[in-house]
Every structure is written in C-alpha cells, then in structure tokens.
Amino acid sequence: MPHITGHTELVGLMAYPIRHSGSPATHNLAYDHNGDDVVQIAFEVDEKALPAAVESIRALRMLGSNISMPNKQAVLPYLDELDASAEMAQAVNTVVNLRGEDGTVTGRLRGYNTDGMGYWKALAEEGISAQGKHLVLIGCGGAASAIAASGAAEGLASVDFFNIDDAFFMAGKALAARMEGATSCRAAVHALGDRELLREKLLEADILCDATGAGMHPLEDLCNIPDASYLHEGLVVTDTVYVPSETPLLRLAREAGLSRVYNGTGMMLYQALTAIKLYTGKETDAAYMREKLSL
Ligand code: NAD
C-alpha cells in the first residue's frame, strides 16, 4: 500500500467502465518498487466528462493520465501535441504533463500511444524487431492501429491488414494512407474473406498479429486463420488477447510446431511500463513485475 503524503504526485486513469482494471495495481506496484512518491487512481470518465477531466490534469498539476475506452480518440482535441505514432494511429492511451527545465509540470499535454510501443517492446524482449519486417495484421481497430503505427515508426517494411466488412475496414484504409504518408512502410487493407490473398500474404510474412479479440469472450471459439497450411515455420505468431492465455490461433500455431508464439501479456505489461517511464523517467524491472503480478 503506497504511503501517501502532501508531496505524493498523481497519475490518473480515465475510462468508463474502469473499476475492473488491473492498471492501478500494475502502476502502483511499479512506483513503489522504483521508490517514486507517485500513485495512480482510476476515475470513471465518459466522453461527456472528458474535457473537464483532461483540464484537471493541468489544474491539479498531475503527472498525466492513462486513457482507455471510450476516450482514446475523443481525447485528441484537448491535447497540445501528439507523439508521431499516436498521430498516425489517431488514438492516445497516455497523456503526459510535460515538465519544464526545472523538472516541474508545465500544463502542456502530449499524447502517446503506448499500446503499440508495448507490443514492439514485448517482441524486442524476445529478440524480434520491427525493422524491415512484413506484418500481417488481422483487424483495423484500436489495438491494430497502435501496433501498425508504432511498427511503421520503428521501421516496418510493410503491413497487410485483413478486416471483416465493417466500419473498421474504411478506418483501416485511412490509417494505411497516413502510414504511407508519414513513413516508408507500405500499407494495404484487404477483405478478411479473401482466403487466397490471406494465404499468399502470410506465406511471405515475418509476423502475424491478430488484434480482433478472436479467442476471447464473446468470440472465444473464433480463429481467423482457417488451418495450419496458412502458417510457415519462420512465422512469429502473436495475439493481443491474454485472457485466455492461449487463443485458438495460438494453439493452432503451437500444434503446427511453430516456436515463436506469443499472447498479449507482454504487450499489456510493456504498455504500462512505457507509460510509467514517460511519467517518471524510470525504467521498471519487468522480471520483478512479471513475478509479482503472476504474468
Ligand atoms: P476495437 O473494437 O477497436 O477493434 C476490433 C477489431 O476486430 C476491428 O478491426 C473489427 O473489425 C474486428 N472484429 C470484430 N469482430 C470480428 C469478428 N467477428 N471477426 C473478425 N474480426 C472482427 O477493439 P480493440 O480495442 O482494438 O481491441 C481488440 C483486442 O485487443 C481485444 O481483445 C482487446 O482486449 C485486445 N487488446 C489488448 C491489449 C494488450 O495490452 N494486450 C491492448 C489493447 C487491446
């Protein structure tokens, strides 16, 4: 339990609903372990309350706030500046109250998206980088956008998105155009129903990521890859889902004998550790966090 004093500094978490979140437990464990007099508190903030809640970061001289659904896009107009990959993704999950030369907060708010940064940091821990790689990404939603934008900023050569025919498909097209405008990464969006193209792209891909929630309630039985003939031995197979720890896709890859198969636990941990570093400037010991949080 953190010891709260008159000097304790505040990090928020603004979302609705939010009471189920594991974020405060993660952040407060890290601040405690790092010896920082900082606490994170979750606030129920919907889109109506968002403008005043963001203004409170300035008024209360908070270090910043994590932002989750439904506020990741809605927060953009209230910020002063955006990190390049948050700009590309058009989504923010971390607002930092920038510090001045004397180290105190200035009230100038910069938005980041550490979901994507966290995904690539988790892969970096396994010795896998984005540099020059071809990514097949199933989904064009919030998680997929963050992963693609951050990967493009880190040097991905190409991304092929595959999406069902819903509103995210057109959003994916706009994202692909922003990625191609801002980086040298080639990006295209295809119909998930085009199995032949999916197979063709997968057979030449380095990394597959499913960012649709397939395998998690209410899509627990869904696997977007029809069978193991779509996978090849060198493919890195990843899923943003971490509950359950093994989705049907990850099981398919493991049973096909692939050795580099990862769920979303590392992404979840590293999105938090990346945000913590942005607030306090400190690296957190990931092994300690994994042990204490049983990840
Ligand atoms: P979102 O609603 O923004 O996007 C959902 C995507 O899935 C869209 O592209 C949509 O078209 C697609 N989709 C929906 N139903 C589908 C179906 N039946 N078949 C195929 N595709 C379908 O959601 P999001 O915020 O991007 O979250 C996606 C998943 O990623 C969730 O499971 C979420 O828990 C997970 N996530 C994990 C982390 C992490 O840290 N590990 C972070 C963010 C999100």
Coordinates of C-alpha atoms and ligand atoms in Angstrom, one line a residue:
M1 CA 0.0 0.0 0.0
P2 CA 1.6 3.3 -1.0
H3 CA 2.4 5.8 1.7
I4 CA 0.5 9.0 0.7
T5 CA 2.0 12.3 1.9
G6 CA 1.5 16.0 1.0
H7 CA 4.2 15.5 -1.7
T8 CA 2.6 12.5 -3.4
E9 CA 2.1 13.1 -7.1
L10 CA -0.9 11.8 -9.1
V11 CA -1.3 9.8 -12.3
G12 CA -4.9 9.3 -13.5
L13 CA -6.7 6.5 -15.4
M14 CA -9.7 7.9 -17.2
A15 CA -12.2 5.5 -18.8
Y16 CA -15.7 4.1 -18.4
P17 CA -16.2 1.4 -17.3
I18 CA -12.9 1.1 -15.4
R19 CA -13.5 -0.5 -12.0
H20 CA -12.3 -3.9 -13.3
S21 CA -9.0 -2.6 -14.5
G22 CA -5.6 -4.1 -13.4
S23 CA -3.8 -0.9 -14.3
P24 CA -3.7 0.8 -10.8
A25 CA -2.3 -2.4 -9.3
T26 CA 0.4 -2.5 -12.0
H27 CA 1.3 1.2 -11.9
N28 CA 1.3 1.4 -8.0
L29 CA 3.5 -1.7 -7.7
A30 CA 6.0 -0.2 -10.1
Y31 CA 6.0 3.3 -8.5
D32 CA 6.5 1.6 -5.1
H33 CA 9.3 -0.6 -6.4
N34 CA 11.0 2.3 -8.2
G35 CA 10.9 4.4 -5.0
D36 CA 8.7 7.1 -6.6
D37 CA 6.2 9.1 -4.5
V38 CA 3.5 8.7 -7.1
V39 CA 0.1 7.0 -7.1
Q40 CA -2.3 6.0 -9.9
I41 CA -6.0 6.3 -9.3
A42 CA -8.8 5.2 -11.7
F43 CA -11.5 7.7 -12.4
E44 CA -14.8 6.9 -14.2
V45 CA -14.7 9.3 -17.1
D46 CA -17.1 9.1 -20.1
E47 CA -16.9 11.3 -23.2
K48 CA -19.1 13.9 -21.5
A49 CA -16.8 14.3 -18.5
L50 CA -13.6 14.1 -20.6
P51 CA -12.9 17.8 -21.3
A52 CA -13.1 18.8 -17.6
A53 CA -11.2 15.6 -16.6
V54 CA -8.3 16.5 -19.0
E55 CA -8.3 20.1 -17.8
S56 CA -7.9 18.7 -14.3
I57 CA -4.6 17.2 -15.3
R58 CA -3.4 20.8 -15.8
A59 CA -5.3 22.3 -12.8
L60 CA -4.2 19.6 -10.3
R61 CA -0.6 19.5 -11.7
M62 CA -0.9 15.8 -12.2
L63 CA 2.0 13.9 -14.0
G64 CA -0.5 12.8 -16.6
S65 CA -3.2 10.2 -17.1
N66 CA -3.8 6.9 -18.8
I67 CA -6.8 7.0 -21.2
S68 CA -8.9 4.0 -22.1
M69 CA -12.2 3.3 -23.8
P70 CA -14.3 5.2 -24.8
N71 CA -11.8 8.1 -24.7
K72 CA -8.8 7.1 -26.8
Q73 CA -9.9 9.0 -29.9
A74 CA -12.1 11.5 -28.1
V75 CA -9.2 12.9 -26.1
L76 CA -7.3 14.2 -29.2
P77 CA -8.8 17.7 -29.4
Y78 CA -8.0 18.5 -25.8
L79 CA -4.2 17.9 -26.1
D80 CA -1.5 20.3 -27.0
E81 CA 0.7 17.9 -29.1
L82 CA 0.9 14.3 -30.2
D83 CA 3.8 11.8 -30.5
A84 CA 4.2 10.7 -34.2
S85 CA 2.8 7.2 -33.8
A86 CA -0.2 8.5 -31.7
E87 CA -0.8 11.0 -34.5
M88 CA -0.6 8.2 -37.1
A89 CA -2.9 5.9 -35.1
Q90 CA -5.2 8.9 -34.2
A91 CA -5.5 7.3 -30.7
V92 CA -3.9 8.1 -27.4
N93 CA -3.7 6.0 -24.2
T94 CA -1.2 8.0 -22.3
V95 CA -1.3 11.8 -21.7
V96 CA 1.9 13.3 -20.2
N97 CA 2.0 16.7 -18.5
L98 CA 5.3 17.8 -19.9
R99 CA 8.0 19.0 -17.5
G100 CA 9.9 22.3 -17.8
E101 CA 13.6 22.8 -17.3
D102 CA 13.2 22.9 -13.5
G103 CA 11.5 19.4 -13.6
T104 CA 8.0 20.6 -12.6
V105 CA 5.0 20.0 -14.8
T106 CA 4.1 22.8 -17.3
G107 CA 0.4 22.1 -18.1
R108 CA 1.4 21.3 -21.7
L109 CA -0.1 17.9 -22.5
R110 CA 1.4 15.5 -25.0
G111 CA -0.4 12.3 -26.1
Y112 CA 1.3 9.0 -26.7
N113 CA 0.0 5.5 -27.6
T114 CA 2.0 3.0 -25.6
D115 CA -0.2 0.0 -26.7
G116 CA 1.7 -0.1 -29.9
M117 CA 5.1 0.7 -28.2
G118 CA 4.3 -2.0 -25.7
Y119 CA 3.6 -4.6 -28.4
W120 CA 7.0 -4.0 -30.0
K121 CA 8.9 -3.8 -26.7
A122 CA 7.5 -7.2 -25.7
L123 CA 8.7 -8.6 -29.1
A124 CA 12.1 -6.9 -28.6
E125 CA 12.4 -8.8 -25.3
E126 CA 12.2 -12.0 -27.5
G127 CA 14.9 -10.6 -29.9
I128 CA 12.4 -9.6 -32.6
S129 CA 12.4 -6.1 -34.1
A130 CA 10.1 -4.3 -36.5
Q131 CA 12.9 -3.2 -38.7
G132 CA 12.4 -4.3 -42.3
K133 CA 9.7 -6.8 -41.4
H134 CA 6.5 -7.7 -43.2
L135 CA 3.5 -7.8 -40.8
V136 CA 0.1 -9.4 -41.5
L137 CA -2.3 -7.7 -39.1
I138 CA -5.9 -9.1 -38.6
G139 CA -8.1 -6.2 -37.5
C140 CA -8.0 -2.4 -38.0
G141 CA -9.3 -1.3 -34.6
G142 CA -7.7 0.5 -31.7
A143 CA -5.1 -2.1 -30.9
A144 CA -4.2 -2.9 -34.5
S145 CA -3.9 0.8 -35.4
A146 CA -1.5 1.4 -32.5
I147 CA 0.6 -1.7 -33.4
A148 CA 0.8 -0.7 -37.0
A149 CA 1.6 2.9 -36.4
S150 CA 4.2 2.2 -33.8
G151 CA 5.7 -0.5 -36.0
A152 CA 5.8 1.8 -39.0
A153 CA 7.6 4.4 -36.9
E154 CA 10.1 1.7 -35.9
G155 CA 10.9 0.7 -39.5
L156 CA 8.4 -2.0 -40.6
A157 CA 8.7 -2.6 -44.3
S158 CA 5.1 -3.4 -44.9
V159 CA 1.7 -4.1 -43.3
D160 CA -1.1 -6.1 -44.8
F161 CA -4.3 -5.5 -42.8
F162 CA -7.2 -8.0 -43.2
N163 CA -10.6 -7.0 -41.8
I164 CA -14.2 -8.0 -41.9
D165 CA -16.6 -5.7 -43.8
D166 CA -17.5 -3.3 -41.0
A167 CA -16.8 0.3 -40.1
F168 CA -13.2 -0.5 -39.2
F169 CA -12.4 -1.5 -42.8
M170 CA -12.6 2.1 -44.0
A171 CA -10.9 3.4 -40.9
G172 CA -8.1 1.0 -41.8
K173 CA -7.8 2.5 -45.3
A174 CA -7.4 5.9 -43.8
L175 CA -4.8 4.6 -41.4
A176 CA -2.8 2.9 -44.2
A177 CA -2.8 6.2 -46.1
R178 CA -1.5 8.1 -43.0
M179 CA 1.2 5.4 -42.5
E180 CA 2.4 5.6 -46.2
G181 CA 2.3 9.5 -46.0
A182 CA 4.4 9.6 -42.8
T183 CA 6.8 6.7 -43.1
S184 CA 8.4 4.4 -45.8
C185 CA 6.2 1.5 -44.6
R186 CA 3.9 0.1 -47.4
A187 CA 0.4 -0.5 -46.0
A188 CA -2.8 -2.0 -47.6
V189 CA -6.2 -3.2 -46.3
H190 CA -7.8 -6.4 -47.7
A191 CA -11.0 -8.3 -47.1
L192 CA -10.5 -11.0 -44.4
G193 CA -12.8 -13.2 -46.5
D194 CA -10.2 -13.3 -49.3
R195 CA -8.6 -16.5 -48.1
E196 CA -6.3 -16.9 -51.1
L197 CA -4.8 -13.5 -50.6
L198 CA -4.5 -14.1 -46.9
R199 CA -2.6 -17.3 -47.5
E200 CA -0.4 -15.6 -50.1
K201 CA 0.5 -12.7 -47.8
L202 CA 1.0 -15.0 -44.8
L203 CA 3.4 -17.3 -46.6
E204 CA 5.8 -14.3 -47.2
A205 CA 5.2 -12.6 -43.9
D206 CA 7.6 -12.4 -40.9
I207 CA 5.0 -11.6 -38.2
L208 CA 1.3 -12.4 -37.8
C209 CA -0.8 -10.4 -35.3
D210 CA -4.4 -11.0 -34.5
A211 CA -5.9 -7.8 -32.9
T212 CA -9.6 -8.6 -33.2
G213 CA -10.4 -10.2 -29.8
A214 CA -10.9 -13.6 -31.5
G215 CA -10.4 -16.3 -28.9
M216 CA -11.7 -14.0 -26.1
H217 CA -15.3 -13.8 -24.9
P218 CA -17.6 -13.3 -26.8
L219 CA -15.6 -14.6 -29.7
E220 CA -13.9 -17.5 -27.7
D221 CA -14.3 -20.1 -30.5
L222 CA -13.2 -17.9 -33.4
C223 CA -9.9 -18.4 -35.2
N224 CA -9.3 -16.0 -38.1
I225 CA -6.7 -18.4 -39.7
P226 CA -8.5 -21.4 -41.3
D227 CA -5.8 -24.0 -40.8
A228 CA -2.1 -24.6 -40.3
S229 CA -1.4 -24.6 -44.1
Y230 CA -1.5 -20.7 -43.8
L231 CA 1.5 -20.7 -41.4
H232 CA 5.1 -21.3 -42.1
E233 CA 8.0 -22.4 -39.8
G234 CA 9.7 -19.0 -39.5
L235 CA 6.5 -17.0 -38.8
V236 CA 6.2 -15.2 -35.5
V237 CA 2.6 -15.6 -34.3
T238 CA 1.1 -13.1 -31.9
D239 CA -2.3 -12.3 -30.4
T240 CA -3.3 -9.1 -28.4
V241 CA -5.6 -11.3 -26.3
Y242 CA -4.2 -12.5 -22.9
V243 CA -7.3 -14.0 -21.3
P244 CA -7.4 -16.8 -22.1
S245 CA -3.6 -17.2 -22.3
E246 CA -3.9 -19.4 -25.4
T247 CA -6.4 -18.5 -28.1
P248 CA -7.4 -21.0 -30.9
L249 CA -4.9 -19.1 -33.2
L250 CA -2.0 -19.6 -30.7
R251 CA -3.0 -23.2 -30.2
L252 CA -3.0 -23.8 -34.0
A253 CA 0.5 -22.3 -34.3
R254 CA 1.8 -24.2 -31.3
E255 CA 0.4 -27.5 -32.5
A256 CA 1.9 -26.8 -36.0
G257 CA 5.3 -26.7 -34.3
L258 CA 6.0 -23.0 -34.5
S259 CA 8.4 -21.9 -31.8
R260 CA 7.8 -18.2 -31.6
V261 CA 4.1 -17.8 -30.4
Y262 CA 3.1 -15.0 -28.0
N263 CA -0.1 -13.9 -26.4
G264 CA -0.9 -10.3 -25.3
T265 CA 0.6 -10.4 -21.8
G266 CA 3.8 -8.8 -22.8
M267 CA 2.0 -6.0 -24.7
M268 CA -0.1 -5.3 -21.7
L269 CA 2.8 -5.2 -19.3
Y270 CA 5.0 -3.1 -21.5
Q271 CA 2.3 -0.6 -22.4
A272 CA 2.2 0.1 -18.7
L273 CA 6.0 0.2 -18.2
T274 CA 6.4 2.5 -21.2
A275 CA 3.7 4.9 -19.8
I276 CA 5.4 4.8 -16.3
K277 CA 8.8 5.7 -17.9
L278 CA 7.1 8.7 -19.7
Y279 CA 5.7 9.9 -16.4
T280 CA 8.7 9.4 -14.1
G281 CA 11.7 8.9 -16.5
K282 CA 12.4 5.5 -14.8
E283 CA 12.7 2.0 -16.3
T284 CA 10.9 -0.6 -14.3
D285 CA 12.3 -4.1 -13.7
A286 CA 10.0 -6.2 -16.0
A287 CA 11.0 -9.6 -14.4
Y288 CA 10.0 -8.2 -10.9
M289 CA 6.6 -7.1 -12.3
R290 CA 6.0 -10.5 -14.0
E291 CA 6.8 -12.3 -10.8
K292 CA 4.7 -10.1 -8.5
L293 CA 1.7 -9.9 -10.9
S294 CA 2.0 -13.7 -11.8
L295 CA 2.2 -12.9 -15.6
Ligands
NAD1 P1 -11.7 -2.5 -31.5 O1 -13.2 -2.7 -31.2 O2 -11.1 -1.1 -31.7 O3 -11.3 -3.3 -32.8 C1 -11.8 -4.6 -33.1 C2 -11.3 -5.2 -34.4 O4 -11.8 -6.5 -34.5 C3 -11.9 -4.5 -35.6 O5 -10.9 -4.4 -36.6 C4 -13.1 -5.3 -36.0 O6 -13.4 -5.2 -37.4 C5 -12.6 -6.7 -35.7 N1 -13.6 -7.7 -35.5 C6 -14.7 -7.5 -34.7 N2 -15.5 -8.7 -34.7 C7 -14.8 -9.5 -35.5 C8 -15.1 -10.8 -36.0 N3 -16.2 -11.5 -35.6 N4 -14.3 -11.4 -36.8 C9 -13.1 -10.8 -37.2 N5 -12.8 -9.5 -36.9 C10 -13.7 -8.9 -36.0 O7 -11.0 -3.3 -30.3 P2 -9.5 -3.1 -29.8 O8 -9.5 -2.1 -28.7 O9 -8.6 -2.9 -30.9 O10 -9.2 -4.5 -29.1 C11 -9.0 -5.7 -29.8 C12 -8.5 -6.8 -28.9 O11 -7.2 -6.4 -28.5 C13 -9.3 -7.0 -27.7 O12 -9.3 -8.4 -27.4 C14 -8.5 -6.3 -26.6 O13 -8.7 -6.9 -25.3 C15 -7.1 -6.5 -27.1 N6 -6.2 -5.5 -26.6 C16 -5.1 -6.0 -25.9 C17 -4.1 -5.1 -25.4 C18 -3.0 -5.6 -24.6 O14 -2.3 -4.8 -23.9 N7 -2.6 -6.9 -24.7 C19 -4.3 -3.7 -25.6 C20 -5.4 -3.3 -26.3 C21 -6.4 -4.2 -26.8

